[in-house]
Coordinates of C-alpha atoms in Angstrom, one line a residue:
M6 CA 7.0 -2.7 -16.0
G7 CA 10.4 -3.0 -14.9
T8 CA 12.5 -0.3 -13.3
S9 CA 12.5 2.0 -16.3
R10 CA 12.6 5.6 -14.6
L11 CA 12.2 9.1 -15.9
A12 CA 14.0 11.8 -15.1
L13 CA 13.2 15.0 -17.8
T14 CA 13.6 18.7 -17.7
M15 CA 11.8 20.4 -20.7
W16 CA 10.4 23.5 -21.7
D17 CA 6.8 24.2 -22.5
V18 CA 5.8 26.7 -25.2
D19 CA 5.5 28.9 -22.8
D20 CA 9.3 28.5 -21.6
R21 CA 8.3 27.2 -18.6
T22 CA 9.9 24.7 -17.1
V23 CA 8.5 20.9 -16.9
R24 CA 10.1 18.3 -15.0
V25 CA 8.9 14.5 -15.1
P26 CA 8.5 13.3 -12.8
D27 CA 7.9 16.6 -10.5
G28 CA 6.9 14.9 -7.0
R29 CA 3.7 13.5 -8.4
P30 CA 2.1 10.8 -10.5
G31 CA 1.2 11.9 -14.3
I32 CA 0.9 11.1 -17.7
V33 CA 2.9 11.9 -20.7
V34 CA 0.7 11.9 -24.0
F35 CA 2.4 11.5 -27.6
A36 CA 0.5 13.7 -30.4
S37 CA 0.8 15.6 -33.6
A38 CA -0.7 19.1 -33.6
T39 CA -2.3 18.7 -36.9
N40 CA -5.0 16.0 -38.8
C41 CA -4.6 13.5 -35.7
G42 CA -8.1 12.7 -34.1
S43 CA -6.6 9.9 -31.9
C44 CA -3.9 12.4 -30.6
V45 CA -6.7 14.9 -29.3
S46 CA -9.0 12.1 -27.9
G47 CA -6.2 10.6 -26.2
T48 CA -5.1 14.1 -24.6
R49 CA -8.8 14.4 -23.3
L50 CA -9.1 10.7 -22.0
A51 CA -5.8 11.3 -20.2
R52 CA -7.3 15.1 -18.8
D53 CA -10.8 13.2 -17.7
V54 CA -8.8 10.3 -16.0
I55 CA -6.8 12.4 -14.0
Q56 CA -9.8 14.5 -13.5
R57 CA -11.6 11.3 -11.8
V58 CA -8.9 9.9 -10.3
A59 CA -6.0 12.2 -9.6
P60 CA -6.7 15.9 -9.9
Q61 CA -2.9 16.6 -9.0
A62 CA -1.7 14.6 -11.6
Q63 CA 0.8 15.8 -14.5
L64 CA -0.5 16.1 -17.8
V65 CA 2.5 16.7 -20.5
V66 CA 1.7 16.5 -24.0
V67 CA 4.9 15.9 -26.1
M68 CA 4.5 17.3 -30.1
V69 CA 6.1 14.7 -32.0
D70 CA 6.9 17.0 -34.8
S71 CA 9.7 19.4 -34.8
A72 CA 8.3 21.3 -37.3
T73 CA 5.3 22.1 -35.0
G74 CA 4.2 26.1 -34.7
R75 CA 3.0 27.7 -31.7
G76 CA -0.3 28.7 -33.5
D77 CA -0.5 24.6 -34.1
I78 CA 0.0 23.8 -30.5
T79 CA -2.9 26.2 -29.8
A80 CA -4.9 24.9 -31.7
F81 CA -4.3 21.4 -30.6
A82 CA -5.4 22.6 -27.3
R83 CA -8.3 24.5 -28.3
S84 CA -9.5 21.3 -29.7
V85 CA -8.8 19.5 -26.7
G86 CA -10.7 22.0 -24.1
P87 CA -9.7 22.8 -20.9
S88 CA -6.8 21.1 -19.4
P89 CA -4.3 21.2 -17.2
A90 CA -1.6 20.2 -19.7
R91 CA 1.5 21.4 -20.6
Y92 CA 2.3 21.3 -24.2
V93 CA 6.3 20.2 -24.7
L94 CA 7.6 20.4 -28.6
D95 CA 10.2 17.3 -29.3
D96 CA 12.6 20.1 -30.8
R97 CA 15.3 17.5 -31.3
N98 CA 13.3 15.1 -33.8
G99 CA 12.2 12.5 -32.0
R100 CA 14.6 12.4 -28.9
L101 CA 11.6 12.6 -26.6
V102 CA 9.5 10.0 -28.2
S103 CA 12.5 7.8 -28.5
M104 CA 13.7 8.0 -24.8
L105 CA 10.3 7.8 -23.6
S106 CA 9.3 4.8 -26.2
A107 CA 6.6 6.1 -27.7
S108 CA 4.3 3.3 -29.2
A109 CA 1.6 5.2 -31.2
L110 CA 0.6 8.8 -31.7
G111 CA -2.1 9.7 -28.8
G112 CA -0.6 6.7 -26.7
A113 CA 0.6 7.2 -23.3
V114 CA 3.3 6.7 -20.6
V115 CA 2.1 6.9 -17.3
Y116 CA 4.5 7.1 -14.1
D117 CA 4.9 7.4 -10.7
A118 CA 6.3 10.2 -8.7
L119 CA 9.4 8.9 -8.5
G120 CA 9.3 8.8 -12.3
R121 CA 9.2 4.9 -12.6
I122 CA 7.3 4.1 -15.6
V123 CA 4.2 1.9 -14.7
A124 CA 2.7 1.9 -18.1
R125 CA 3.0 2.6 -21.8
L126 CA -0.4 2.5 -23.6
D127 CA -2.0 2.9 -26.8
A128 CA -4.2 5.8 -27.7
G129 CA -7.4 5.6 -26.3
A130 CA -6.8 2.4 -23.8
P131 CA -9.0 1.8 -21.3
Q132 CA -6.7 0.8 -18.8
L133 CA -5.5 4.2 -18.5
L134 CA -7.6 4.9 -15.0
A135 CA -6.3 1.9 -13.7
A136 CA -2.6 2.2 -14.5
L137 CA -3.0 6.0 -13.1
R138 CA -4.3 4.3 -10.1
G139 CA -1.4 2.3 -9.5
A140 CA 1.2 5.1 -10.3
Q141 CA -0.1 7.1 -7.2
R142 CA 0.3 3.7 -4.6

């Protein structure tokens, strides 16, 4: 995957600082809070993979539409179900999506504890499990 590295500081919808990486591997999922079934399923898949393989891993969900409101994000989180996800709004009209080279809604970027990107995957990709395992090495 090359030597692409993440070094981002963002704020979640509760105005708490989110650093990627934060010293542990993780997954960033790209989502739209309204009418995006692949976003909900992609976030659930990431949550389930983390719980199965690396419970300490970070899960960040980037809402790609800057017009998304707090209520939309709350409804989305409720649709996903219990999750350690931190929800971040891409409030700069695609800055995060561009920086992370998002390929599709519901898609994901997997990174290791040093922020090296180990995989960019489409929504629901079965390779997510293997990618997170690889990120732990």
